[in-house]
């Protein structure tokens, strides 16, 4: 049997995340980014006057990607040395022998480990942001389409003043816009570690440049620009502060919570049969109950969202537990956490895209549920109409109260439809306002400015449009994200 079925692998890689995100966190990308960082370091040092040959630079450039054999050699060397970075230095030196003596010159391990992490985090955020913008645009289109479709709102889990299907969707969009902003903030505020030495003092680089502070600063700026960052961190220890990781983790945690909220709403709407996620022709909802249409996408979204929402606790504790200028208790947990932030968020965006591309709305069910409750909600308007006809407000209130409670008993105890309006029509006391009843029972009289709010929120040049403007060239409305399983 193939070894693929004999060892555990993360469901994030086997079931949920995209191929491009899995590739970003592959050993090849990580190791080749280390080599790229060593190349930039050597190029900068050579440009600033250190004795590094053209042949050394050329050989390093030619060996940025690792072969399978090189990964095997690294594994052997790491087991021997118990040091992953030095294992890679050794194997890179074998691949580029003219550079063997200058690879990692002046640097400490965190030059490549932290630098690569920051590069990969930046790339990952740049991959997620267009996906999130696409989801927001698809939801905005849905909100506009259903901005006028009246539906029951719920507060405390109980029927409340009606809203519209589109307005409820706008609530989801509003929260996703917060996540878009949080990811953008996290990306913008990455300060590259650069070349800082063993405790952040740059002493090793000051030594190799014979005390020339300007050359040390120039090298720091050189590798920062090469890595694609605008800002080099001015103060670090051996590592960049793990507070920076915590800020990124908090953005992911907030997004995970949003997915839990939206997924929960979708599940409740499916439960009351008003809106459903897509359900494929050959999809099976239950192994036992053949009729079931379980909202498995939304349930998965809630599950993964819960996991992502809690990962910032690891980042918080990792930051808080670092001793002085650095200790290695951050290493193993970051190897686990950082990929999981991105793979989990990527999986969630696939679900969000897939579901928002095909939400199924059942207007007849929505109307039936709304009209079952609307008579109770119209009672205040009925009382006010009677008062306008000269009837005592207290007397009208009592009449309406008695009929409302009687109708409620019919609904709850007998399981019949709400007959409040029929009771009012049959009571001569209400004869003076009967012609006004249809207008009072029009759902649109209860939804306030919901359609106008949605229109303004999602219109060209509005808040949604402005937020996703930077990503419009990459938004793919005609493509539905495909789930692996």
PDB file of N, CA and C in Angstrom, residues 121 125 179 182-183 186 242-257 307-319 337-338 340-342 345:
ATOM      1  N   UNK A 121       4.348  35.316   4.799  1.00  0.00           N
ATOM      2  CA  UNK A 121       3.142  35.929   5.370  1.00  0.00           C
ATOM      3  C   UNK A 121       2.621  37.026   4.443  1.00  0.00           C
ATOM      4  N   UNK A 125      -1.038  36.894   2.562  1.00  0.00           N
ATOM      5  CA  UNK A 125      -2.075  37.919   2.699  1.00  0.00           C
ATOM      6  C   UNK A 125      -2.469  38.477   1.335  1.00  0.00           C
ATOM      7  N   UNK A 179     -12.956  42.510   8.177  1.00  0.00           N
ATOM      8  CA  UNK A 179     -11.878  41.543   7.989  1.00  0.00           C
ATOM      9  C   UNK A 179     -10.936  41.979   6.869  1.00  0.00           C
ATOM     10  N   UNK A 182      -8.778  44.572   8.323  1.00  0.00           N
ATOM     11  CA  UNK A 182      -7.809  43.995   9.265  1.00  0.00           C
ATOM     12  C   UNK A 182      -6.647  43.318   8.544  1.00  0.00           C
ATOM     13  N   UNK A 183      -6.955  42.581   7.465  1.00  0.00           N
ATOM     14  CA  UNK A 183      -5.888  41.938   6.698  1.00  0.00           C
ATOM     15  C   UNK A 183      -5.001  42.978   6.020  1.00  0.00           C
ATOM     16  N   UNK A 186      -2.752  44.433   8.646  1.00  0.00           N
ATOM     17  CA  UNK A 186      -1.686  43.495   9.013  1.00  0.00           C
ATOM     18  C   UNK A 186      -0.595  43.481   7.952  1.00  0.00           C
ATOM     19  N   UNK A 242       7.563  39.153  18.267  1.00  0.00           N
ATOM     20  CA  UNK A 242       6.430  38.253  18.048  1.00  0.00           C
ATOM     21  C   UNK A 242       5.090  38.960  18.268  1.00  0.00           C
ATOM     22  N   UNK A 243       5.161  40.207  18.707  1.00  0.00           N
ATOM     23  CA  UNK A 243       3.958  41.045  18.753  1.00  0.00           C
ATOM     24  C   UNK A 243       3.408  41.236  17.336  1.00  0.00           C
ATOM     25  N   UNK A 244       4.312  41.293  16.369  1.00  0.00           N
ATOM     26  CA  UNK A 244       3.895  41.441  14.978  1.00  0.00           C
ATOM     27  C   UNK A 244       3.097  40.225  14.524  1.00  0.00           C
ATOM     28  N   UNK A 245       3.542  39.040  14.921  1.00  0.00           N
ATOM     29  CA  UNK A 245       2.780  37.821  14.624  1.00  0.00           C
ATOM     30  C   UNK A 245       1.399  37.870  15.276  1.00  0.00           C
ATOM     31  N   UNK A 246       1.359  38.371  16.503  1.00  0.00           N
ATOM     32  CA  UNK A 246       0.089  38.437  17.221  1.00  0.00           C
ATOM     33  C   UNK A 246      -0.899  39.344  16.504  1.00  0.00           C
ATOM     34  N   UNK A 247      -0.415  40.453  15.976  1.00  0.00           N
ATOM     35  CA  UNK A 247      -1.302  41.349  15.226  1.00  0.00           C
ATOM     36  C   UNK A 247      -1.889  40.640  14.010  1.00  0.00           C
ATOM     37  N   UNK A 248      -1.071  39.875  13.311  1.00  0.00           N
ATOM     38  CA  UNK A 248      -1.559  39.127  12.154  1.00  0.00           C
ATOM     39  C   UNK A 248      -2.549  38.048  12.602  1.00  0.00           C
ATOM     40  N   UNK A 249      -2.188  37.345  13.679  1.00  0.00           N
ATOM     41  CA  UNK A 249      -3.062  36.282  14.190  1.00  0.00           C
ATOM     42  C   UNK A 249      -4.419  36.828  14.612  1.00  0.00           C
ATOM     43  N   UNK A 250      -4.429  38.027  15.194  1.00  0.00           N
ATOM     44  CA  UNK A 250      -5.698  38.628  15.612  1.00  0.00           C
ATOM     45  C   UNK A 250      -6.601  38.911  14.415  1.00  0.00           C
ATOM     46  N   UNK A 251      -6.003  39.311  13.298  1.00  0.00           N
ATOM     47  CA  UNK A 251      -6.807  39.526  12.087  1.00  0.00           C
ATOM     48  C   UNK A 251      -7.438  38.216  11.629  1.00  0.00           C
ATOM     49  N   UNK A 252      -6.665  37.140  11.688  1.00  0.00           N
ATOM     50  CA  UNK A 252      -7.204  35.828  11.306  1.00  0.00           C
ATOM     51  C   UNK A 252      -8.269  35.365  12.294  1.00  0.00           C
ATOM     52  N   UNK A 253      -8.043  35.600  13.570  1.00  0.00           N
ATOM     53  CA  UNK A 253      -9.016  35.208  14.583  1.00  0.00           C
ATOM     54  C   UNK A 253     -10.354  35.913  14.359  1.00  0.00           C
ATOM     55  N   UNK A 254     -10.283  37.196  14.069  1.00  0.00           N
ATOM     56  CA  UNK A 254     -11.500  37.965  13.818  1.00  0.00           C
ATOM     57  C   UNK A 254     -12.240  37.425  12.593  1.00  0.00           C
ATOM     58  N   UNK A 255     -11.490  37.079  11.553  1.00  0.00           N
ATOM     59  CA  UNK A 255     -12.100  36.505  10.355  1.00  0.00           C
ATOM     60  C   UNK A 255     -12.747  35.159  10.668  1.00  0.00           C
ATOM     61  N   UNK A 256     -12.084  34.347  11.469  1.00  0.00           N
ATOM     62  CA  UNK A 256     -12.665  33.067  11.853  1.00  0.00           C
ATOM     63  C   UNK A 256     -13.987  33.238  12.582  1.00  0.00           C
ATOM     64  N   UNK A 257     -14.058  34.258  13.447  1.00  0.00           N
ATOM     65  CA  UNK A 257     -15.304  34.535  14.163  1.00  0.00           C
ATOM     66  C   UNK A 257     -16.397  34.975  13.200  1.00  0.00           C
ATOM     67  N   UNK A 307     -11.918  26.998  14.852  1.00  0.00           N
ATOM     68  CA  UNK A 307     -10.495  26.673  15.004  1.00  0.00           C
ATOM     69  C   UNK A 307      -9.633  27.911  14.754  1.00  0.00           C
ATOM     70  N   UNK A 308      -9.913  28.613  13.670  1.00  0.00           N
ATOM     71  CA  UNK A 308      -9.111  29.793  13.330  1.00  0.00           C
ATOM     72  C   UNK A 308      -9.273  30.889  14.371  1.00  0.00           C
ATOM     73  N   UNK A 309     -10.481  31.059  14.877  1.00  0.00           N
ATOM     74  CA  UNK A 309     -10.737  32.115  15.858  1.00  0.00           C
ATOM     75  C   UNK A 309      -9.932  31.927  17.133  1.00  0.00           C
ATOM     76  N   UNK A 310      -9.544  30.696  17.420  1.00  0.00           N
ATOM     77  CA  UNK A 310      -8.825  30.417  18.666  1.00  0.00           C
ATOM     78  C   UNK A 310      -7.306  30.372  18.517  1.00  0.00           C
ATOM     79  N   UNK A 311      -6.794  30.409  17.293  1.00  0.00           N
ATOM     80  CA  UNK A 311      -5.350  30.281  17.090  1.00  0.00           C
ATOM     81  C   UNK A 311      -4.574  31.506  17.572  1.00  0.00           C
ATOM     82  N   UNK A 312      -5.239  32.633  17.703  1.00  0.00           N
ATOM     83  CA  UNK A 312      -4.501  33.816  18.186  1.00  0.00           C
ATOM     84  C   UNK A 312      -4.066  33.641  19.645  1.00  0.00           C
ATOM     85  N   UNK A 313      -4.683  32.722  20.367  1.00  0.00           N
ATOM     86  CA  UNK A 313      -4.253  32.483  21.737  1.00  0.00           C
ATOM     87  C   UNK A 313      -2.830  31.917  21.773  1.00  0.00           C
ATOM     88  N   UNK A 314      -2.509  31.058  20.804  1.00  0.00           N
ATOM     89  CA  UNK A 314      -1.137  30.551  20.709  1.00  0.00           C
ATOM     90  C   UNK A 314      -0.163  31.693  20.446  1.00  0.00           C
ATOM     91  N   UNK A 315      -0.531  32.574  19.515  1.00  0.00           N
ATOM     92  CA  UNK A 315       0.349  33.697  19.178  1.00  0.00           C
ATOM     93  C   UNK A 315       0.530  34.626  20.372  1.00  0.00           C
ATOM     94  N   UNK A 316      -0.529  34.821  21.131  1.00  0.00           N
ATOM     95  CA  UNK A 316      -0.454  35.671  22.320  1.00  0.00           C
ATOM     96  C   UNK A 316       0.500  35.089  23.356  1.00  0.00           C
ATOM     97  N   UNK A 317       0.360  33.792  23.611  1.00  0.00           N
ATOM     98  CA  UNK A 317       1.211  33.148  24.598  1.00  0.00           C
ATOM     99  C   UNK A 317       2.661  33.039  24.120  1.00  0.00           C
ATOM    100  N   UNK A 318       2.833  32.850  22.820  1.00  0.00           N
ATOM    101  CA  UNK A 318       4.190  32.789  22.273  1.00  0.00           C
ATOM    102  C   UNK A 318       4.898  34.128  22.457  1.00  0.00           C
ATOM    103  N   UNK A 319       4.195  35.210  22.146  1.00  0.00           N
ATOM    104  CA  UNK A 319       4.786  36.541  22.340  1.00  0.00           C
ATOM    105  C   UNK A 319       5.117  36.775  23.820  1.00  0.00           C
ATOM    106  N   UNK A 337       1.524  27.017  13.687  1.00  0.00           N
ATOM    107  CA  UNK A 337       0.484  28.040  13.660  1.00  0.00           C
ATOM    108  C   UNK A 337       0.418  28.851  12.378  1.00  0.00           C
ATOM    109  N   UNK A 338       1.565  29.358  11.933  1.00  0.00           N
ATOM    110  CA  UNK A 338       1.531  30.279  10.794  1.00  0.00           C
ATOM    111  C   UNK A 338       0.932  29.623   9.548  1.00  0.00           C
ATOM    112  N   UNK A 340      -1.196  27.228   9.510  1.00  0.00           N
ATOM    113  CA  UNK A 340      -2.614  26.968   9.797  1.00  0.00           C
ATOM    114  C   UNK A 340      -3.460  28.225   9.667  1.00  0.00           C
ATOM    115  N   UNK A 341      -2.929  29.399  10.044  1.00  0.00           N
ATOM    116  CA  UNK A 341      -3.693  30.636   9.838  1.00  0.00           C
ATOM    117  C   UNK A 341      -4.134  30.745   8.380  1.00  0.00           C
ATOM    118  N   UNK A 342      -3.172  30.555   7.514  1.00  0.00           N
ATOM    119  CA  UNK A 342      -3.416  30.797   6.093  1.00  0.00           C
ATOM    120  C   UNK A 342      -4.201  29.670   5.434  1.00  0.00           C
ATOM    121  N   UNK A 345      -7.830  29.937   6.732  1.00  0.00           N
ATOM    122  CA  UNK A 345      -8.521  31.085   6.132  1.00  0.00           C
ATOM    123  C   UNK A 345      -8.800  30.833   4.659  1.00  0.00           C
TER     124      UNK A 345
END
